[in-house]
PDB file of C-alpha atoms in Angstrom:
ATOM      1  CA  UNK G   3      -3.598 -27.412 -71.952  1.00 67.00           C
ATOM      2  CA  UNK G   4      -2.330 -23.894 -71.816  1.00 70.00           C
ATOM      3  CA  UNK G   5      -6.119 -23.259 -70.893  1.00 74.00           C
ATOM      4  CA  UNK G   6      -6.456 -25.950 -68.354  1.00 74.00           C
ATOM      5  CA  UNK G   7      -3.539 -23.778 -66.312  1.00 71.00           C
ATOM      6  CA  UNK G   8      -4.842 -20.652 -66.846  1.00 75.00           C
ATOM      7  CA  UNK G   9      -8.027 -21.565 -65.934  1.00 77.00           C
ATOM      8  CA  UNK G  10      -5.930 -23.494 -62.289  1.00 76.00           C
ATOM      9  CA  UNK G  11      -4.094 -20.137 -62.287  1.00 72.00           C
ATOM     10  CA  UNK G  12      -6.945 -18.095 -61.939  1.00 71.00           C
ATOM     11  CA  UNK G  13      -9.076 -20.632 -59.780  1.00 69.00           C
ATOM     12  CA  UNK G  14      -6.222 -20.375 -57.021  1.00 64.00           C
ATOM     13  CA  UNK G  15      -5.356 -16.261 -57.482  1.00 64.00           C
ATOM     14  CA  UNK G  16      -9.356 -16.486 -56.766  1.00 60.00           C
ATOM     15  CA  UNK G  17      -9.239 -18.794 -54.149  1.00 61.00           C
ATOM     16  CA  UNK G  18      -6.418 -17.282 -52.509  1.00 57.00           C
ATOM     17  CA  UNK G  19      -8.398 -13.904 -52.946  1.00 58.00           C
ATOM     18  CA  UNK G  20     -11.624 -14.930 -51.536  1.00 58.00           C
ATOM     19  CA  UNK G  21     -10.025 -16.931 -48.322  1.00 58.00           C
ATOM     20  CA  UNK G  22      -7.353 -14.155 -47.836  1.00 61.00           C
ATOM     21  CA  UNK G  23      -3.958 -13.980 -46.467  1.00 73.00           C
ATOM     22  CA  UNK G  24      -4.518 -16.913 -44.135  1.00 72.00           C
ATOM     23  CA  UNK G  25      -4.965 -19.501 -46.979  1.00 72.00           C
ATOM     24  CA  UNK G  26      -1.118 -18.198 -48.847  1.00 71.00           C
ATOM     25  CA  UNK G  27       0.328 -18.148 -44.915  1.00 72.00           C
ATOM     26  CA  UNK G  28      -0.902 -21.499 -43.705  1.00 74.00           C
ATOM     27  CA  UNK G  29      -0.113 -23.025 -47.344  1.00 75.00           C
ATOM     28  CA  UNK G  30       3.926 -20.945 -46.584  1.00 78.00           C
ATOM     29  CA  UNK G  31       3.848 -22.719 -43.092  1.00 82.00           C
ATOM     30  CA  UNK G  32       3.489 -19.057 -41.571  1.00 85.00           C
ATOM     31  CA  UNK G  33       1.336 -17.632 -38.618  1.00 87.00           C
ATOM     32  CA  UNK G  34      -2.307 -16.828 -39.632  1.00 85.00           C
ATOM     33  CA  UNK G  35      -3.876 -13.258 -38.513  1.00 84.00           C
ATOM     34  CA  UNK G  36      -5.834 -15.310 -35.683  1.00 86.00           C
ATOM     35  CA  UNK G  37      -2.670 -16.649 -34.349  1.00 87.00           C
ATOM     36  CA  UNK G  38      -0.631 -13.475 -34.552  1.00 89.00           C
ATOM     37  CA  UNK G  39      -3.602 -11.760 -33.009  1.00 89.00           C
ATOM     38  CA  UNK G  40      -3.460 -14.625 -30.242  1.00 89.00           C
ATOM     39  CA  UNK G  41       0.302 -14.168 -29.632  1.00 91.00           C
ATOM     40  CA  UNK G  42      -0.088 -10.014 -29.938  1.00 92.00           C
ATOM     41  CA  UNK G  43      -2.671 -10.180 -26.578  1.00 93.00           C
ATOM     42  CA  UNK G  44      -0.338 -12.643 -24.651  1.00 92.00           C
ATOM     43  CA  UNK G  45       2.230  -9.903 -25.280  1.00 94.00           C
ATOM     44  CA  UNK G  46      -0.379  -7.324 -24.273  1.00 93.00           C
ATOM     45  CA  UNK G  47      -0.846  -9.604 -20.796  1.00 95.00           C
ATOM     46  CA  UNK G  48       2.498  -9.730 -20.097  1.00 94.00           C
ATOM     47  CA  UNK G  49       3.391  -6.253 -20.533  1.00 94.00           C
ATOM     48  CA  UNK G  50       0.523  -5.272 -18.458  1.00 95.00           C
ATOM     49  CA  UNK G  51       1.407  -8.056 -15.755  1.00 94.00           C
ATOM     50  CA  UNK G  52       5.270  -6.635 -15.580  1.00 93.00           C
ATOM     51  CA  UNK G  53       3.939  -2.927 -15.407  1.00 94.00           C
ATOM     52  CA  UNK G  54       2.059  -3.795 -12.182  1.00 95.00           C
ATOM     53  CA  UNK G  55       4.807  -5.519 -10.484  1.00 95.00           C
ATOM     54  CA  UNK G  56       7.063  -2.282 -11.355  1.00 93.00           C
ATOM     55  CA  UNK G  57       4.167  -0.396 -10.133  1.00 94.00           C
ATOM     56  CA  UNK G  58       4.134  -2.126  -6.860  1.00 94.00           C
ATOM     57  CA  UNK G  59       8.125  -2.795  -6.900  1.00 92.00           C
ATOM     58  CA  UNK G  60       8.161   1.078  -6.781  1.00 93.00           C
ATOM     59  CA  UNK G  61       5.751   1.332  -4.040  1.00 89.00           C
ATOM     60  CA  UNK G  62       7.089  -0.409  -1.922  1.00 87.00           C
ATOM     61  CA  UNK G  63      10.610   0.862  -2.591  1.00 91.00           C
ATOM     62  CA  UNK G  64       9.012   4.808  -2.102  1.00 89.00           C
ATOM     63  CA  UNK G  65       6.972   3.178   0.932  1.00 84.00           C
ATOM     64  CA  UNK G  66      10.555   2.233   2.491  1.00 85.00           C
ATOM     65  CA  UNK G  67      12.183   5.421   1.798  1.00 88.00           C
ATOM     66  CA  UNK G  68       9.443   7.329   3.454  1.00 86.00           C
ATOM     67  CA  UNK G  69       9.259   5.187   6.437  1.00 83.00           C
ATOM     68  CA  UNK G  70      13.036   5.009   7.251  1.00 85.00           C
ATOM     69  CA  UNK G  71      12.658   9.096   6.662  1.00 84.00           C
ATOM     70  CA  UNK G  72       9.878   9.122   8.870  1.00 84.00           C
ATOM     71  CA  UNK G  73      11.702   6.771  11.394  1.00 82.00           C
ATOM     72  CA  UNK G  74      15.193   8.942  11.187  1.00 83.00           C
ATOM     73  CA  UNK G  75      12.826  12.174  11.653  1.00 82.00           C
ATOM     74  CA  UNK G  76      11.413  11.175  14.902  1.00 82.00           C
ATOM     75  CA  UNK G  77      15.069  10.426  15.772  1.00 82.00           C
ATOM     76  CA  UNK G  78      16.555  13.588  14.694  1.00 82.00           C
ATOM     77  CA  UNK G  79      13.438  15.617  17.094  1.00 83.00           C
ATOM     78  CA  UNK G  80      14.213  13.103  20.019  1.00 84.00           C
ATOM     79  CA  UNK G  81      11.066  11.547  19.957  1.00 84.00           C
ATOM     80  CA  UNK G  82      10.629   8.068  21.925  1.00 85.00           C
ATOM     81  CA  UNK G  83       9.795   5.548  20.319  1.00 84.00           C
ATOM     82  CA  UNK G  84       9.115   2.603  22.917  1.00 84.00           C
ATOM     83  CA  UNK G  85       8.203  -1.294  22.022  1.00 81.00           C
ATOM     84  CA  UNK G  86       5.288  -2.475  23.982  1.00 80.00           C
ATOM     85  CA  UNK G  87       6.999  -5.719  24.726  1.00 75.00           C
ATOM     86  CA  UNK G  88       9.751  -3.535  26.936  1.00 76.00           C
ATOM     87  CA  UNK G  89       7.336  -1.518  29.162  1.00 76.00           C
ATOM     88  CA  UNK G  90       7.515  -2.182  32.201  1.00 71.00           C
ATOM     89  CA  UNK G  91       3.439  -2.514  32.709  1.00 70.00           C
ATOM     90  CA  UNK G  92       1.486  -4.900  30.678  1.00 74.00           C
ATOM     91  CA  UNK G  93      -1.581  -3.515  29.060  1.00 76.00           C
ATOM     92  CA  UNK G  94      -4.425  -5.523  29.811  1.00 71.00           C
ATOM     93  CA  UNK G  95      -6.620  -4.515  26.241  1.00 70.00           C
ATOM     94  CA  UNK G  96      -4.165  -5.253  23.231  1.00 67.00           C
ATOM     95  CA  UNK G  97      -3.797  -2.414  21.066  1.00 75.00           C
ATOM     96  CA  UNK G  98      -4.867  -3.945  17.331  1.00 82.00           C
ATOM     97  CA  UNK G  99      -2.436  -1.446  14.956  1.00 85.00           C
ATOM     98  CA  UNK G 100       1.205  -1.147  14.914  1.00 88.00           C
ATOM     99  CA  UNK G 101       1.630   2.355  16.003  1.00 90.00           C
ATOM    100  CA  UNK G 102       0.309   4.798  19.053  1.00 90.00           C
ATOM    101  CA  UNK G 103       0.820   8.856  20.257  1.00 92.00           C
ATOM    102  CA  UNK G 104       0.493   8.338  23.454  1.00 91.00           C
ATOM    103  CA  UNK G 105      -0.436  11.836  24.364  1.00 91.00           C
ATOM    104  CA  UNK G 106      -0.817  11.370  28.373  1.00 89.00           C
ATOM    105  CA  UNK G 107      -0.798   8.655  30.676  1.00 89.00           C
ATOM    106  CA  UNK G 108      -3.437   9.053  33.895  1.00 91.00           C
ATOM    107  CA  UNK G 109      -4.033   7.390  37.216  1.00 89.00           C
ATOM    108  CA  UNK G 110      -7.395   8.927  36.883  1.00 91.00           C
ATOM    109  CA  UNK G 111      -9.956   7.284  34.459  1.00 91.00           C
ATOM    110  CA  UNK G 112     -11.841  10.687  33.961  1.00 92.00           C
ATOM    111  CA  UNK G 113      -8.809  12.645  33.393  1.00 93.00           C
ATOM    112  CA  UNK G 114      -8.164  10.019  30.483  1.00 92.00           C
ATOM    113  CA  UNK G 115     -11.328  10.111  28.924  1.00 93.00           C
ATOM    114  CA  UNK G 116     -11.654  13.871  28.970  1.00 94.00           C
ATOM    115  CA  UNK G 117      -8.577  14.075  26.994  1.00 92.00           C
ATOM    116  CA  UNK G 118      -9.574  11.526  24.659  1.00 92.00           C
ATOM    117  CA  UNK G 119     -12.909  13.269  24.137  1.00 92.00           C
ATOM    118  CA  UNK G 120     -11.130  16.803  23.451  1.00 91.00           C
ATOM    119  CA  UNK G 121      -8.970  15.128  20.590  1.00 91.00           C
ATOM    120  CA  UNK G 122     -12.158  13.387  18.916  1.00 91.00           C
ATOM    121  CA  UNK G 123     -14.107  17.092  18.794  1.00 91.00           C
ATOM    122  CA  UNK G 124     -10.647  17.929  17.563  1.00 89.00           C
ATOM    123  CA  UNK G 125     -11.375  14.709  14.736  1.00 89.00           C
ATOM    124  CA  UNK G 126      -8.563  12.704  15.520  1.00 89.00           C
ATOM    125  CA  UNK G 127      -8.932   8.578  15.829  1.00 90.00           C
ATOM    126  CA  UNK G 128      -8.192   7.820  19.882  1.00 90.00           C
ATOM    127  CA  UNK G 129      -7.739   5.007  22.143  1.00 90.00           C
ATOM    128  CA  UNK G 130      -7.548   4.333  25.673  1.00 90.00           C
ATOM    129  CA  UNK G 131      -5.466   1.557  26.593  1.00 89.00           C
ATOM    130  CA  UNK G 132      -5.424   0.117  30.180  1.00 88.00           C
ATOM    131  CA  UNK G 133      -2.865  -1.021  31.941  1.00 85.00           C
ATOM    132  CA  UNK G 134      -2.795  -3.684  34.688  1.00 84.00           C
ATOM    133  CA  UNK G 135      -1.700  -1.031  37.204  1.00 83.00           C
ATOM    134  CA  UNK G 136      -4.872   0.932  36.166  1.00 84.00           C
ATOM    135  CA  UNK G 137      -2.928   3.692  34.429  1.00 87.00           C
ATOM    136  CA  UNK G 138      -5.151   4.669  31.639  1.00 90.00           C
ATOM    137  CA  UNK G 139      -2.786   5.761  28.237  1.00 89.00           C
ATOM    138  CA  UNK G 140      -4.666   8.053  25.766  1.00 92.00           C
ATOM    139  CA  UNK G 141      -3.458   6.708  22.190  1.00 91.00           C
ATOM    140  CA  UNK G 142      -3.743   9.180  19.426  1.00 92.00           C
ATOM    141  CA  UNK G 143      -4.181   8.430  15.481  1.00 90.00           C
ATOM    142  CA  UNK G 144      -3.477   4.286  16.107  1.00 91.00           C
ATOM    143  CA  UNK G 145      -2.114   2.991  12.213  1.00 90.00           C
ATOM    144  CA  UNK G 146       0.405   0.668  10.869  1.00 90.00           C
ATOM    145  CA  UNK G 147       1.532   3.273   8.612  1.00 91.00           C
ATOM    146  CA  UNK G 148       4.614   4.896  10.081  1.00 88.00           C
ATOM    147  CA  UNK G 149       4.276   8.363   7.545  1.00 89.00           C
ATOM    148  CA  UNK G 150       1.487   8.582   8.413  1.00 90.00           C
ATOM    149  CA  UNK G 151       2.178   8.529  11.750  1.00 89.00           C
ATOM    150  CA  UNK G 152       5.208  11.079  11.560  1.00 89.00           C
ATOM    151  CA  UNK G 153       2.551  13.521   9.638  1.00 88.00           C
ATOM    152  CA  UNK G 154      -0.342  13.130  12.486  1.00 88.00           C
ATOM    153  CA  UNK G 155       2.711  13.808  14.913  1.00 89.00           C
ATOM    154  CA  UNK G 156       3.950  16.526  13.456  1.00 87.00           C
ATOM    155  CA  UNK G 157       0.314  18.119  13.342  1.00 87.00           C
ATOM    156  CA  UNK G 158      -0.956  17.654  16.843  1.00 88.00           C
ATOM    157  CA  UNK G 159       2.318  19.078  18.330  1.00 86.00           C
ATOM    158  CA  UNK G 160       2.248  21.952  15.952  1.00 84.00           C
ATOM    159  CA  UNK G 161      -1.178  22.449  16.521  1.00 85.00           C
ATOM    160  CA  UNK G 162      -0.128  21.845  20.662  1.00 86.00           C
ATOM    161  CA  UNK G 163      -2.773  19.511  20.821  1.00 85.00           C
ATOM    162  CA  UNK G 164      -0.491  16.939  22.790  1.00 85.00           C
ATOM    163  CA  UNK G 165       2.509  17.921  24.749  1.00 85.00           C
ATOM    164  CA  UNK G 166       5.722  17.808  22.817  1.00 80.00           C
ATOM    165  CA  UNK G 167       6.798  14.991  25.331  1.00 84.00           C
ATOM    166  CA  UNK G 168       4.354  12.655  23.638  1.00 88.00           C
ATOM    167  CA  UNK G 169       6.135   9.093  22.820  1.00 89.00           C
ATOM    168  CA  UNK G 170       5.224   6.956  20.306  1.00 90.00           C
ATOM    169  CA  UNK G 171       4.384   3.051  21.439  1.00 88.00           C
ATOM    170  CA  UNK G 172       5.218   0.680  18.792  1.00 88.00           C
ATOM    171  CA  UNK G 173       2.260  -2.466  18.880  1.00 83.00           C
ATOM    172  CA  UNK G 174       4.852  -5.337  18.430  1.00 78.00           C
TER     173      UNK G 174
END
């Protein structure tokens, strides 16, 4: 008899041996290493998953910072900022992007287009928009991003590229 257990003693130390943990966790009611592995990369997706929404929950908070900054900078320089939907002439060719320098305003195509040539050698992005009185606006570095706006601003006045009279028309 005392062999008979011995010989059931070392049968399951072997059995437990050669099957590993797994066999003495499942038989305890625990996790085995393939579920704890399982639950370790759900872990691994959350985390990741809550590190890009703080990533972009950061963005956009910086994003807002710099754009009221931007928006209180062209305030504290006096720099108009006018809403297409209050002009008094209606532009016949919709501007696509939020924001417009409008460097100039002409009666005279020509005069337009010369000036929007001059700031394309100068490798800025410009648009003529036309309005139904045929008063040709020359639109300088058209975005919806109002930093980046401020920062082309900033660059073509400094560089007098534009008059410092230039407005801003906001595409809304």
């Amino acid at each position: 008899m005392k062999c008979k257990c011995l010989i059931i003693s070392l049968l399951l130390v072997c059995s437990a041996l050669l099957t590993g943990c797994d066999f003495v966790r499942s038989a305890l009611g625990r996790p085995t290493s393939a579920e704890i592995e399982a639950k370790r990369q759900v872990i691994l997706e959350e985390n990741r998953v809550a590190a890009e929404e703080k990533a972009k929950a950061e963005a956009a908070e910086k994003y807002s910072r710099d754009s009221l900054a931007a928006l209180n900078s062209f305030a504290d320089k006096g720099i108009q900022m006018k809403l297409r939907s209050e002009l008094p002439a209606t532009i016949v060719s919709a501007p696509e992007l939020r924001y417009y320098i409008i460097a100039g305003a002409f009666g005279t195509p020509s005069n337009a287009e010369k000036l929007q040539s001059n700031l394309v050698e100068k490798g800025f992005n410009s648009e003529i928009l036309v309005y139904r009185s045929g008063i040709r606006a020359v639109g300088v570095t058209p975005t919806d991003d109002i930093v980046e706006l401020y920062g082309s601003y900033d660059r073509l006045v400094g560089e007098k590229i534009i008059p410092a009279d230039a407005w801003i028309l906001v595409n809304e």
